[in-house]
PDB file of C-alpha atoms in Angstrom:
ATOM      1  CA  ARG A   1       0.000   0.000   0.000  1.00  0.00           C
ATOM      2  CA  GLU A   2       2.581   2.580   1.056  1.00  0.00           C
ATOM      3  CA  LYS A   3       4.883   1.904  -1.894  1.00  0.00           C
ATOM      4  CA  ASN A   4       1.946   2.260  -4.263  1.00  0.00           C
ATOM      5  CA  PHE A   5       1.119   5.646  -2.777  1.00  0.00           C
ATOM      6  CA  LEU A   6       4.678   6.918  -2.649  1.00  0.00           C
ATOM      7  CA  GLN A   7       5.545   6.045  -6.227  1.00  0.00           C
ATOM      8  CA  THR A   8       2.893   8.566  -7.347  1.00  0.00           C
ATOM      9  CA  LEU A   9       3.962  11.364  -4.982  1.00  0.00           C
ATOM     10  CA  ASN A  10       6.883  13.748  -4.685  1.00  0.00           C
ATOM     11  CA  TYR A  11       6.897  16.745  -2.401  1.00  0.00           C
ATOM     12  CA  THR A  12       9.563  18.342  -0.278  1.00  0.00           C
ATOM     13  CA  PHE A  13       7.563  18.029   2.960  1.00  0.00           C
ATOM     14  CA  LEU A  14       6.820  14.334   2.463  1.00  0.00           C
ATOM     15  CA  CYS A  15       9.267  11.527   3.116  1.00  0.00           C
ATOM     16  CA  ASN A  16       9.597  10.520  -0.540  1.00  0.00           C
ATOM     17  CA  ALA A  17      10.390   7.107  -1.983  1.00  0.00           C
ATOM     18  CA  HIS A  18      13.221   6.704  -4.475  1.00  0.00           C
ATOM     19  CA  TYR A  19      13.533   2.965  -5.053  1.00  0.00           C
ATOM     20  CA  ALA A  20      11.762  -0.259  -4.129  1.00  0.00           C
ATOM     21  CA  PHE A  21      13.039  -3.773  -4.754  1.00  0.00           C
ATOM     22  CA  GLN A  22      13.095  -7.237  -3.215  1.00  0.00           C
ATOM     23  CA  ASP A  23      15.227 -10.312  -2.785  1.00  0.00           C
ATOM     24  CA  ASP A  24      14.221 -13.826  -1.771  1.00  0.00           C
ATOM     25  CA  ASN A  25      13.561 -12.823   1.833  1.00  0.00           C
ATOM     26  CA  HIS A  26      13.061  -9.082   2.102  1.00  0.00           C
ATOM     27  CA  LEU A  27      11.287  -6.074   0.681  1.00  0.00           C
ATOM     28  CA  TYR A  28      13.302  -2.856   0.452  1.00  0.00           C
ATOM     29  CA  LEU A  29      12.049   0.706   0.272  1.00  0.00           C
ATOM     30  CA  VAL A  30      14.591   3.509  -0.231  1.00  0.00           C
ATOM     31  CA  ILE A  31      13.238   6.758   1.176  1.00  0.00           C
ATOM     32  CA  ASP A  32      14.485  10.173   2.267  1.00  0.00           C
ATOM     33  CA  ILE A  33      16.783   9.860   5.246  1.00  0.00           C
ATOM     34  CA  ALA A  34      15.834  11.709   8.425  1.00  0.00           C
ATOM     35  CA  LEU A  35      18.935  12.089  10.571  1.00  0.00           C
ATOM     36  CA  GLY A  36      17.068  14.192  13.124  1.00  0.00           C
ATOM     37  CA  GLY A  37      14.767  11.347  14.069  1.00  0.00           C
ATOM     38  CA  ASP A  38      11.058  11.892  14.547  1.00  0.00           C
ATOM     39  CA  LEU A  39       9.321  14.784  16.244  1.00  0.00           C
ATOM     40  CA  ARG A  40       8.379  12.568  19.188  1.00  0.00           C
ATOM     41  CA  TYR A  41      12.084  12.130  19.952  1.00  0.00           C
ATOM     42  CA  GLN A  42      12.766  15.853  19.612  1.00  0.00           C
ATOM     43  CA  LEU A  43       9.735  16.706  21.771  1.00  0.00           C
ATOM     44  CA  ASN A  44      10.844  14.275  24.459  1.00  0.00           C
ATOM     45  CA  HIS A  45      14.231  15.998  24.553  1.00  0.00           C
ATOM     46  CA  ALA A  46      12.891  19.559  24.529  1.00  0.00           C
ATOM     47  CA  LYS A  47      12.736  21.603  27.736  1.00  0.00           C
ATOM     48  CA  ASN A  48       9.707  20.434  29.750  1.00  0.00           C
ATOM     49  CA  ASN A  49       8.814  18.253  26.750  1.00  0.00           C
ATOM     50  CA  GLN A  50       7.325  21.320  25.083  1.00  0.00           C
ATOM     51  CA  PHE A  51       8.088  23.470  22.058  1.00  0.00           C
ATOM     52  CA  SER A  52       7.632  27.217  22.006  1.00  0.00           C
ATOM     53  CA  LYS A  53       4.717  28.748  20.123  1.00  0.00           C
ATOM     54  CA  GLU A  54       7.023  29.811  17.282  1.00  0.00           C
ATOM     55  CA  ALA A  55       8.592  26.365  17.010  1.00  0.00           C
ATOM     56  CA  ALA A  56       5.160  24.748  17.012  1.00  0.00           C
ATOM     57  CA  LYS A  57       4.050  27.103  14.243  1.00  0.00           C
ATOM     58  CA  PHE A  58       6.919  25.884  12.089  1.00  0.00           C
ATOM     59  CA  TYR A  59       5.994  22.218  12.583  1.00  0.00           C
ATOM     60  CA  VAL A  60       2.238  22.735  12.237  1.00  0.00           C
ATOM     61  CA  ALA A  61       2.745  24.858   9.112  1.00  0.00           C
ATOM     62  CA  THR A  62       4.908  22.179   7.522  1.00  0.00           C
ATOM     63  CA  LEU A  63       2.292  19.556   8.303  1.00  0.00           C
ATOM     64  CA  LEU A  64      -0.406  21.720   6.710  1.00  0.00           C
ATOM     65  CA  LEU A  65       1.600  22.098   3.505  1.00  0.00           C
ATOM     66  CA  ALA A  66       2.053  18.336   3.342  1.00  0.00           C
ATOM     67  CA  LEU A  67      -1.662  17.746   3.971  1.00  0.00           C
ATOM     68  CA  ASP A  68      -2.626  20.334   1.367  1.00  0.00           C
ATOM     69  CA  TYR A  69      -0.491  18.466  -1.163  1.00  0.00           C
ATOM     70  CA  LEU A  70      -1.905  15.055  -0.196  1.00  0.00           C
ATOM     71  CA  HIS A  71      -5.499  16.288  -0.288  1.00  0.00           C
ATOM     72  CA  GLY A  72      -4.810  17.684  -3.744  1.00  0.00           C
ATOM     73  CA  GLN A  73      -3.836  14.141  -4.717  1.00  0.00           C
ATOM     74  CA  ALA A  74      -7.132  12.837  -3.239  1.00  0.00           C
ATOM     75  CA  ILE A  75      -5.328  11.233  -0.281  1.00  0.00           C
ATOM     76  CA  LEU A  76      -6.176  11.353   3.429  1.00  0.00           C
ATOM     77  CA  HIS A  77      -3.115  10.653   5.580  1.00  0.00           C
ATOM     78  CA  ARG A  78      -5.184   9.371   8.531  1.00  0.00           C
ATOM     79  CA  ASP A  79      -2.395   8.922  11.094  1.00  0.00           C
ATOM     80  CA  ILE A  80      -1.103  12.356  12.062  1.00  0.00           C
ATOM     81  CA  LYS A  81       1.083  12.301  15.179  1.00  0.00           C
ATOM     82  CA  PRO A  82       4.613  13.404  16.166  1.00  0.00           C
ATOM     83  CA  GLU A  83       6.015   9.926  15.461  1.00  0.00           C
ATOM     84  CA  ASN A  84       5.064  10.334  11.803  1.00  0.00           C
ATOM     85  CA  VAL A  85       6.858  13.640  11.314  1.00  0.00           C
ATOM     86  CA  LEU A  86      10.557  13.124  10.586  1.00  0.00           C
ATOM     87  CA  MET A  87      13.349  15.696  10.824  1.00  0.00           C
ATOM     88  CA  ASP A  88      16.183  15.975   8.331  1.00  0.00           C
ATOM     89  CA  ALA A  89      19.750  16.958   9.159  1.00  0.00           C
ATOM     90  CA  LYS A  90      18.990  20.669   8.692  1.00  0.00           C
ATOM     91  CA  GLY A  91      15.912  20.658  10.924  1.00  0.00           C
ATOM     92  CA  TYR A  92      13.180  20.681   8.285  1.00  0.00           C
ATOM     93  CA  VAL A  93      10.472  18.088   8.789  1.00  0.00           C
ATOM     94  CA  LYS A  94       8.632  15.658   6.518  1.00  0.00           C
ATOM     95  CA  LEU A  95       5.366  13.775   6.946  1.00  0.00           C
ATOM     96  CA  THR A  96       5.764  10.014   6.639  1.00  0.00           C
ATOM     97  CA  ASP A  97       3.922   6.690   7.082  1.00  0.00           C
ATOM     98  CA  LEU A  98       1.123   6.277   4.566  1.00  0.00           C
ATOM     99  CA  GLY A  99       0.454   2.755   5.808  1.00  0.00           C
ATOM    100  CA  ILE A 100      -3.203   3.442   6.647  1.00  0.00           C
ATOM    101  CA  SER A 101      -3.767   6.329   4.245  1.00  0.00           C
ATOM    102  CA  TRP A 102      -6.714   6.299   1.850  1.00  0.00           C
ATOM    103  CA  ARG A 103      -6.990   7.482  -1.730  1.00  0.00           C
ATOM    104  CA  ALA A 104     -10.388   8.636  -2.951  1.00  0.00           C
ATOM    105  CA  PRO A 105     -11.527   8.213  -6.553  1.00  0.00           C
ATOM    106  CA  SER A 106     -11.367  12.013  -6.840  1.00  0.00           C
ATOM    107  CA  VAL A 107     -10.652  15.070  -4.721  1.00  0.00           C
ATOM    108  CA  GLU A 108     -14.403  15.644  -4.506  1.00  0.00           C
ATOM    109  CA  ALA A 109     -14.839  12.175  -2.963  1.00  0.00           C
ATOM    110  CA  LEU A 110     -12.439  12.814  -0.058  1.00  0.00           C
ATOM    111  CA  GLU A 111     -15.380  12.983   2.352  1.00  0.00           C
ATOM    112  CA  GLU A 112     -16.321   9.347   1.758  1.00  0.00           C
ATOM    113  CA  CYS A 113     -13.614   7.427   3.626  1.00  0.00           C
ATOM    114  CA  THR A 114     -15.006   4.520   5.679  1.00  0.00           C
ATOM    115  CA  MET A 115     -11.776   3.090   7.104  1.00  0.00           C
ATOM    116  CA  SER A 116     -11.820   2.688  10.887  1.00  0.00           C
ATOM    117  CA  SER A 117      -8.108   2.429  11.664  1.00  0.00           C
ATOM    118  CA  GLY A 118      -6.011   5.144  13.243  1.00  0.00           C
ATOM    119  CA  THR A 119      -4.253   5.979  16.493  1.00  0.00           C
ATOM    120  CA  HIS A 120      -6.523   6.510  19.511  1.00  0.00           C
ATOM    121  CA  GLY A 121      -6.019   9.936  21.020  1.00  0.00           C
ATOM    122  CA  TYR A 122      -5.560  11.527  17.584  1.00  0.00           C
ATOM    123  CA  MET A 123      -8.654  10.191  15.805  1.00  0.00           C
ATOM    124  CA  ALA A 124     -11.570  12.552  15.208  1.00  0.00           C
ATOM    125  CA  PRO A 125     -14.859  11.602  16.916  1.00  0.00           C
ATOM    126  CA  GLU A 126     -16.694  10.987  13.629  1.00  0.00           C
ATOM    127  CA  VAL A 127     -14.254   8.172  12.786  1.00  0.00           C
ATOM    128  CA  TYR A 128     -15.745   6.201  15.702  1.00  0.00           C
ATOM    129  CA  CYS A 129     -19.277   6.436  14.334  1.00  0.00           C
ATOM    130  CA  LYS A 130     -20.973   3.479  12.736  1.00  0.00           C
ATOM    131  CA  LYS A 131     -19.722   3.159   9.123  1.00  0.00           C
ATOM    132  CA  HIS A 132     -16.811   5.481  10.115  1.00  0.00           C
ATOM    133  CA  ILE A 133     -17.520   8.036   7.364  1.00  0.00           C
ATOM    134  CA  HIS A 134     -15.010  10.886   7.516  1.00  0.00           C
ATOM    135  CA  GLY A 135     -12.999  13.239   5.336  1.00  0.00           C
ATOM    136  CA  LYS A 136     -10.673  16.244   5.409  1.00  0.00           C
ATOM    137  CA  ALA A 137     -12.127  17.553   8.672  1.00  0.00           C
ATOM    138  CA  SER A 138     -10.778  14.487  10.473  1.00  0.00           C
ATOM    139  CA  GLU A 139      -7.247  15.556   9.517  1.00  0.00           C
ATOM    140  CA  CYS A 140      -7.937  18.980  11.036  1.00  0.00           C
ATOM    141  CA  PHE A 141      -8.916  17.414  14.356  1.00  0.00           C
ATOM    142  CA  SER A 142      -5.690  15.381  14.390  1.00  0.00           C
ATOM    143  CA  THR A 143      -3.757  18.551  13.568  1.00  0.00           C
ATOM    144  CA  GLY A 144      -5.291  20.215  16.625  1.00  0.00           C
ATOM    145  CA  VAL A 145      -4.223  17.323  18.850  1.00  0.00           C
ATOM    146  CA  TYR A 146      -0.750  17.501  17.289  1.00  0.00           C
ATOM    147  CA  ALA A 147      -0.481  21.256  17.919  1.00  0.00           C
ATOM    148  CA  HIS A 148      -1.663  20.847  21.522  1.00  0.00           C
ATOM    149  CA  GLU A 149       0.900  18.143  22.164  1.00  0.00           C
ATOM    150  CA  LEU A 150       3.764  20.142  20.665  1.00  0.00           C
ATOM    151  CA  MET A 151       3.158  23.107  22.970  1.00  0.00           C
ATOM    152  CA  LEU A 152       1.857  21.408  26.111  1.00  0.00           C
ATOM    153  CA  GLY A 153       3.672  18.080  25.948  1.00  0.00           C
ATOM    154  CA  LYS A 154       0.448  16.094  26.174  1.00  0.00           C
ATOM    155  CA  ARG A 155      -2.664  15.337  24.155  1.00  0.00           C
ATOM    156  CA  PRO A 156      -5.869  17.279  24.937  1.00  0.00           C
ATOM    157  CA  PHE A 157      -7.981  14.147  25.414  1.00  0.00           C
ATOM    158  CA  PRO A 158      -7.459  10.690  26.903  1.00  0.00           C
ATOM    159  CA  SER A 159      -7.200   7.933  24.304  1.00  0.00           C
ATOM    160  CA  ASN A 160     -10.645   6.523  25.076  1.00  0.00           C
ATOM    161  CA  VAL A 161     -12.594   9.790  25.185  1.00  0.00           C
ATOM    162  CA  PHE A 162     -14.610   9.105  22.022  1.00  0.00           C
ATOM    163  CA  LYS A 163     -14.940   5.325  22.202  1.00  0.00           C
ATOM    164  CA  GLY A 164     -18.483   5.740  23.509  1.00  0.00           C
ATOM    165  CA  ILE A 165     -19.497   6.939  20.048  1.00  0.00           C
ATOM    166  CA  SER A 166     -18.911   3.460  18.599  1.00  0.00           C
ATOM    167  CA  GLY A 167     -22.149   2.082  17.182  1.00  0.00           C
ATOM    168  CA  THR A 168     -23.732   5.531  16.939  1.00  0.00           C
ATOM    169  CA  THR A 169     -24.832   6.496  13.445  1.00  0.00           C
ATOM    170  CA  ARG A 170     -23.212   9.548  11.906  1.00  0.00           C
ATOM    171  CA  GLU A 171     -26.656  11.127  11.606  1.00  0.00           C
ATOM    172  CA  ASP A 172     -27.342  10.748  15.336  1.00  0.00           C
ATOM    173  CA  PHE A 173     -23.872  11.984  16.212  1.00  0.00           C
ATOM    174  CA  LEU A 174     -24.269  15.116  14.081  1.00  0.00           C
ATOM    175  CA  LYS A 175     -27.593  15.966  15.739  1.00  0.00           C
ATOM    176  CA  ASN A 176     -25.720  16.824  18.932  1.00  0.00           C
ATOM    177  CA  PRO A 177     -21.938  16.329  18.680  1.00  0.00           C
ATOM    178  CA  SER A 178     -21.374  18.136  21.982  1.00  0.00           C
ATOM    179  CA  SER A 179     -23.074  15.301  23.869  1.00  0.00           C
ATOM    180  CA  TYR A 180     -20.215  12.941  23.033  1.00  0.00           C
ATOM    181  CA  GLY A 181     -16.785  12.968  24.625  1.00  0.00           C
ATOM    182  CA  ARG A 182     -15.945  16.201  26.358  1.00  0.00           C
ATOM    183  CA  THR A 183     -15.247  19.810  25.483  1.00  0.00           C
ATOM    184  CA  LEU A 184     -11.623  20.858  25.179  1.00  0.00           C
ATOM    185  CA  GLN A 185     -10.796  23.296  27.947  1.00  0.00           C
ATOM    186  CA  PHE A 186      -7.601  24.992  29.037  1.00  0.00           C
ATOM    187  CA  SER A 187      -7.409  25.401  32.770  1.00  0.00           C
ATOM    188  CA  GLY A 188      -4.846  25.825  35.496  1.00  0.00           C
ATOM    189  CA  GLU A 189      -1.242  25.715  34.334  1.00  0.00           C
ATOM    190  CA  ASP A 190      -2.221  24.911  30.738  1.00  0.00           C
ATOM    191  CA  SER A 191      -3.921  28.287  30.339  1.00  0.00           C
ATOM    192  CA  LYS A 192      -0.700  29.965  31.468  1.00  0.00           C
ATOM    193  CA  ILE A 193       1.504  28.073  29.000  1.00  0.00           C
ATOM    194  CA  VAL A 194      -0.421  28.998  25.842  1.00  0.00           C
ATOM    195  CA  ASP A 195      -1.956  32.381  25.042  1.00  0.00           C
ATOM    196  CA  ALA A 196      -5.593  33.087  24.170  1.00  0.00           C
ATOM    197  CA  GLU A 197      -4.900  33.096  20.439  1.00  0.00           C
ATOM    198  CA  THR A 198      -3.334  29.642  20.647  1.00  0.00           C
ATOM    199  CA  ARG A 199      -6.191  28.334  22.764  1.00  0.00           C
ATOM    200  CA  ASP A 200      -8.705  29.603  20.211  1.00  0.00           C
ATOM    201  CA  PHE A 201      -6.737  27.986  17.383  1.00  0.00           C
ATOM    202  CA  ILE A 202      -6.575  24.551  19.013  1.00  0.00           C
ATOM    203  CA  ILE A 203     -10.184  24.611  20.232  1.00  0.00           C
ATOM    204  CA  ALA A 204     -11.363  25.480  16.705  1.00  0.00           C
ATOM    205  CA  LEU A 205      -9.391  22.560  15.272  1.00  0.00           C
ATOM    206  CA  CYS A 206     -10.688  20.144  17.907  1.00  0.00           C
ATOM    207  CA  ASP A 207     -14.365  21.058  17.523  1.00  0.00           C
ATOM    208  CA  ARG A 208     -16.354  17.832  17.852  1.00  0.00           C
ATOM    209  CA  ASP A 209     -18.645  18.864  15.003  1.00  0.00           C
ATOM    210  CA  PRO A 210     -16.758  18.230  11.738  1.00  0.00           C
ATOM    211  CA  ARG A 211     -19.062  20.695   9.953  1.00  0.00           C
ATOM    212  CA  GLN A 212     -17.902  23.537  12.213  1.00  0.00           C
ATOM    213  CA  ARG A 213     -14.286  22.479  12.643  1.00  0.00           C
ATOM    214  CA  LEU A 214     -11.591  24.888  11.503  1.00  0.00           C
ATOM    215  CA  GLY A 215     -10.289  23.656   8.150  1.00  0.00           C
ATOM    216  CA  HIS A 216     -13.267  21.457   7.268  1.00  0.00           C
ATOM    217  CA  ALA A 217     -13.428  23.113   3.837  1.00  0.00           C
ATOM    218  CA  GLY A 218      -9.673  22.821   3.320  1.00  0.00           C
ATOM    219  CA  VAL A 219      -6.428  23.391   5.182  1.00  0.00           C
ATOM    220  CA  GLN A 220      -6.074  26.831   3.577  1.00  0.00           C
ATOM    221  CA  ASP A 221      -8.596  28.039   6.162  1.00  0.00           C
ATOM    222  CA  ILE A 222      -6.236  26.882   8.909  1.00  0.00           C
ATOM    223  CA  MET A 223      -3.323  28.667   7.250  1.00  0.00           C
ATOM    224  CA  ASN A 224      -5.378  31.874   7.204  1.00  0.00           C
ATOM    225  CA  HIS A 225      -6.142  31.734  10.943  1.00  0.00           C
ATOM    226  CA  GLN A 226      -4.868  34.641  13.038  1.00  0.00           C
ATOM    227  CA  TRP A 227      -2.493  32.237  14.808  1.00  0.00           C
ATOM    228  CA  PHE A 228      -0.348  32.282  11.664  1.00  0.00           C
ATOM    229  CA  ALA A 229      -0.429  36.076  11.254  1.00  0.00           C
ATOM    230  CA  GLY A 230       2.956  37.214   9.983  1.00  0.00           C
ATOM    231  CA  PHE A 231       4.226  33.675   9.430  1.00  0.00           C
ATOM    232  CA  ASP A 232       6.700  33.412   6.545  1.00  0.00           C
ATOM    233  CA  TRP A 233       4.942  30.826   4.396  1.00  0.00           C
ATOM    234  CA  GLU A 234       7.109  31.543   1.360  1.00  0.00           C
ATOM    235  CA  GLY A 235      10.248  31.190   3.437  1.00  0.00           C
ATOM    236  CA  LEU A 236       9.081  27.794   4.631  1.00  0.00           C
ATOM    237  CA  LYS A 237       8.112  26.666   1.125  1.00  0.00           C
ATOM    238  CA  ASN A 238      11.492  27.777  -0.202  1.00  0.00           C
ATOM    239  CA  ARG A 239      13.321  26.305   2.810  1.00  0.00           C
ATOM    240  CA  THR A 240      14.885  29.672   3.600  1.00  0.00           C
ATOM    241  CA  LEU A 241      13.015  30.039   6.904  1.00  0.00           C
ATOM    242  CA  ALA A 242      15.378  28.825   9.623  1.00  0.00           C
ATOM    243  CA  PRO A 243      14.126  25.725  11.475  1.00  0.00           C
ATOM    244  CA  PRO A 244      13.671  26.156  15.245  1.00  0.00           C
ATOM    245  CA  VAL A 245      15.698  23.025  16.012  1.00  0.00           C
ATOM    246  CA  VAL A 246      18.780  21.737  14.219  1.00  0.00           C
ATOM    247  CA  PRO A 247      19.447  18.150  15.312  1.00  0.00           C
ATOM    248  CA  ARG A 248      22.788  17.124  16.705  1.00  0.00           C
ATOM    249  CA  SER A 249      24.957  15.384  14.131  1.00  0.00           C
ATOM    250  CA  ASP A 250      27.220  13.673  16.676  1.00  0.00           C
ATOM    251  CA  GLN A 251      24.582  11.276  17.976  1.00  0.00           C
ATOM    252  CA  ALA A 252      21.794   8.986  16.865  1.00  0.00           C
ATOM    253  CA  ASN A 253      18.597  10.987  17.259  1.00  0.00           C
ATOM    254  CA  VAL A 254      16.564   7.992  18.310  1.00  0.00           C
ATOM    255  CA  ASP A 255      15.802   6.362  21.644  1.00  0.00           C
ATOM    256  CA  THR A 256      17.534   2.988  21.741  1.00  0.00           C
ATOM    257  CA  GLY A 257      16.832   2.044  25.358  1.00  0.00           C
ATOM    258  CA  ASP A 258      19.574  -0.205  26.691  1.00  0.00           C
ATOM    259  CA  CYS A 259      20.388  -1.595  23.249  1.00  0.00           C
ATOM    260  CA  ASP A 260      23.679  -0.836  21.602  1.00  0.00           C
ATOM    261  CA  LEU A 261      23.138   0.291  18.010  1.00  0.00           C
ATOM    262  CA  MET A 262      25.675  -2.214  16.707  1.00  0.00           C
ATOM    263  CA  ASP A 263      23.806  -4.998  18.497  1.00  0.00           C
ATOM    264  CA  THR A 264      20.585  -3.779  16.927  1.00  0.00           C
ATOM    265  CA  PHE A 265      21.858  -3.637  13.362  1.00  0.00           C
ATOM    266  CA  CYS A 266      24.273  -6.560  13.484  1.00  0.00           C
ATOM    267  CA  MET A 267      22.143  -9.010  15.436  1.00  0.00           C
ATOM    268  CA  ALA A 268      21.934 -12.602  14.295  1.00  0.00           C
ATOM    269  CA  GLN A 269      19.419 -13.091  11.502  1.00  0.00           C
ATOM    270  CA  GLU A 270      16.250 -14.700  12.772  1.00  0.00           C
ATOM    271  CA  GLU A 271      14.772 -17.571  10.829  1.00  0.00           C
ATOM    272  CA  LEU A 272      12.235 -16.276   8.352  1.00  0.00           C
ATOM    273  CA  VAL A 273       8.882 -17.816   7.621  1.00  0.00           C
ATOM    274  CA  LYS A 274       8.855 -19.525   4.239  1.00  0.00           C
ATOM    275  CA  LEU A 275       6.120 -18.077   2.070  1.00  0.00           C
ATOM    276  CA  THR A 276       3.707 -20.099   0.031  1.00  0.00           C
ATOM    277  CA  ALA A 277       3.486 -19.439  -3.696  1.00  0.00           C
ATOM    278  CA  GLU A 278       0.175 -17.691  -3.106  1.00  0.00           C
ATOM    279  CA  GLN A 279       1.693 -15.388  -0.491  1.00  0.00           C
ATOM    280  CA  GLN A 280       4.741 -14.642  -2.636  1.00  0.00           C
ATOM    281  CA  ALA A 281       2.472 -13.720  -5.547  1.00  0.00           C
ATOM    282  CA  LYS A 282       1.194 -10.768  -3.515  1.00  0.00           C
ATOM    283  CA  PHE A 283       4.617  -9.153  -3.879  1.00  0.00           C
ATOM    284  CA  GLU A 284       4.882  -9.582  -7.632  1.00  0.00           C
ATOM    285  CA  GLY A 285       5.826  -6.258  -9.170  1.00  0.00           C
ATOM    286  CA  TYR A 286       7.208  -4.831  -5.934  1.00  0.00           C
ATOM    287  CA  GLU A 287       9.734  -2.559  -7.605  1.00  0.00           C
ATOM    288  CA  PHE A 288      10.174   1.129  -8.257  1.00  0.00           C
ATOM    289  CA  ASN A 289      12.933   3.372  -9.566  1.00  0.00           C
ATOM    290  CA  THR A 290      12.274   7.086  -9.460  1.00  0.00           C
ATOM    291  CA  LEU A 291      14.941   7.782 -12.082  1.00  0.00           C
ATOM    292  CA  TYR A 292      12.974   5.821 -14.672  1.00  0.00           C
ATOM    293  CA  VAL A 293       9.613   7.425 -14.009  1.00  0.00           C
ATOM    294  CA  ARG A 294       8.683  10.422 -16.119  1.00  0.00           C
ATOM    295  CA  GLY A 295       8.169  13.435 -13.904  1.00  0.00           C
ATOM    296  CA  ARG A 296       9.879  11.798 -10.938  1.00  0.00           C
ATOM    297  CA  ASN A 297      13.446  12.823 -11.755  1.00  0.00           C
ATOM    298  CA  SER A 298      13.047  15.706  -9.348  1.00  0.00           C
ATOM    299  CA  VAL A 299      11.232  16.288  -6.083  1.00  0.00           C
ATOM    300  CA  VAL A 300       8.661  19.074  -6.008  1.00  0.00           C
ATOM    301  CA  VAL A 301       9.476  21.554  -3.273  1.00  0.00           C
ATOM    302  CA  GLY A 302       7.152  24.117  -1.785  1.00  0.00           C
ATOM    303  CA  ASN A 303       7.516  26.666  -4.585  1.00  0.00           C
ATOM    304  CA  GLY A 304       7.679  24.098  -7.379  1.00  0.00           C
ATOM    305  CA  ALA A 305      11.457  24.194  -7.776  1.00  0.00           C
ATOM    306  CA  PRO A 306      13.169  20.826  -8.312  1.00  0.00           C
ATOM    307  CA  SER A 307      15.600  19.239  -5.903  1.00  0.00           C
ATOM    308  CA  ASP A 308      17.908  16.270  -6.291  1.00  0.00           C
ATOM    309  CA  PRO A 309      15.994  13.042  -5.482  1.00  0.00           C
ATOM    310  CA  THR A 310      19.224  11.173  -4.780  1.00  0.00           C
ATOM    311  CA  GLU A 311      20.162  13.494  -1.910  1.00  0.00           C
ATOM    312  CA  ASN A 312      19.973  11.813   1.483  1.00  0.00           C
ATOM    313  CA  VAL A 313      18.137   8.531   1.117  1.00  0.00           C
ATOM    314  CA  ALA A 314      17.731   5.661   3.533  1.00  0.00           C
ATOM    315  CA  VAL A 315      16.820   2.033   3.016  1.00  0.00           C
ATOM    316  CA  VAL A 316      13.945   0.513   4.928  1.00  0.00           C
ATOM    317  CA  ALA A 317      13.933  -3.282   4.838  1.00  0.00           C
ATOM    318  CA  GLY A 318      11.294  -5.711   5.932  1.00  0.00           C
ATOM    319  CA  ASN A 319      10.938  -9.447   5.689  1.00  0.00           C
ATOM    320  CA  GLY A 320       8.794 -10.882   2.969  1.00  0.00           C
ATOM    321  CA  ALA A 321       6.092 -12.211   5.273  1.00  0.00           C
ATOM    322  CA  PRO A 322       2.666 -10.619   4.839  1.00  0.00           C
ATOM    323  CA  SER A 323       1.955  -8.008   7.490  1.00  0.00           C
ATOM    324  CA  ASP A 324      -0.996  -5.989   8.657  1.00  0.00           C
ATOM    325  CA  PRO A 325      -0.687  -2.433   7.270  1.00  0.00           C
ATOM    326  CA  THR A 326      -2.415  -1.122  10.392  1.00  0.00           C
ATOM    327  CA  GLU A 327       0.221  -2.589  12.706  1.00  0.00           C
ATOM    328  CA  ASN A 328       1.275  -0.124  15.409  1.00  0.00           C
ATOM    329  CA  ALA A 329      -1.964   1.761  14.916  1.00  0.00           C
ATOM    330  CA  ALA A 330      -5.198   1.098  16.737  1.00  0.00           C
ATOM    331  CA  ALA A 331      -8.109  -0.282  14.779  1.00  0.00           C
TER     332      ALA A 331
END
């Protein structure tokens, strides 16, 4: 699924694919390298596990540009969270992990997704409804959770806050969305950490009613919110706006626990499950080379200027056994 998406996409604020190939035991996907790790790692190592308002603006703005591009390609990302935003060596970030993304037949049909997977705590309430019908507005809700977490170091809702909606029809939910879950409020210390403008921005994104939610008509409405007043969008698109964090180059920007990196990468090869002919057939045609695809010999950056697709790539390998594309995400 992810390879099929990525081979049709190229954008500077996405983690782009460059090659895909396989051997007898593994699938390989060569993607942009992210030496700064993911935003979860950087957030965990920030002071008080929080970013400043200006830093958060940079990361939310980048996410919005990536979502605007994906929505223009009739794709819902569907799993927005700090773990899925990767940082390059210069501090710019890229949205990654299209494992549970959904492509509509057309941009106009983006409101018709019925997939139920996602990550609890980031999923919009309408996704929990019977039939799970949702669209662009669900991405806006997740963006609000993401923004809240970047500045406050925690999500605005517990993971199970909307589970009570399960089994409720979308029609019944929309009659009175405020009766489900709970209203986002900033109280106590939280109200001191973020200003009124920021509170208004996040509350508007996390509105339980997808019809009233900031950005429901498109992420451009979010970009035009007062919270972004004076933000240098062109500088970000052109990558001339300085990132708020430049990752250290003398360390691995990833939490390894007690494991030594050499032990991790040089560990003894575990015995792989032998695939049946039927299982192996599922991987027929798993190959991709960006240099041989018309229009993919350059990566589209924010202002449309090309960049070198061979700059900074990493190889992701996986064994050939079939896997659940929703793994590591809650269904």
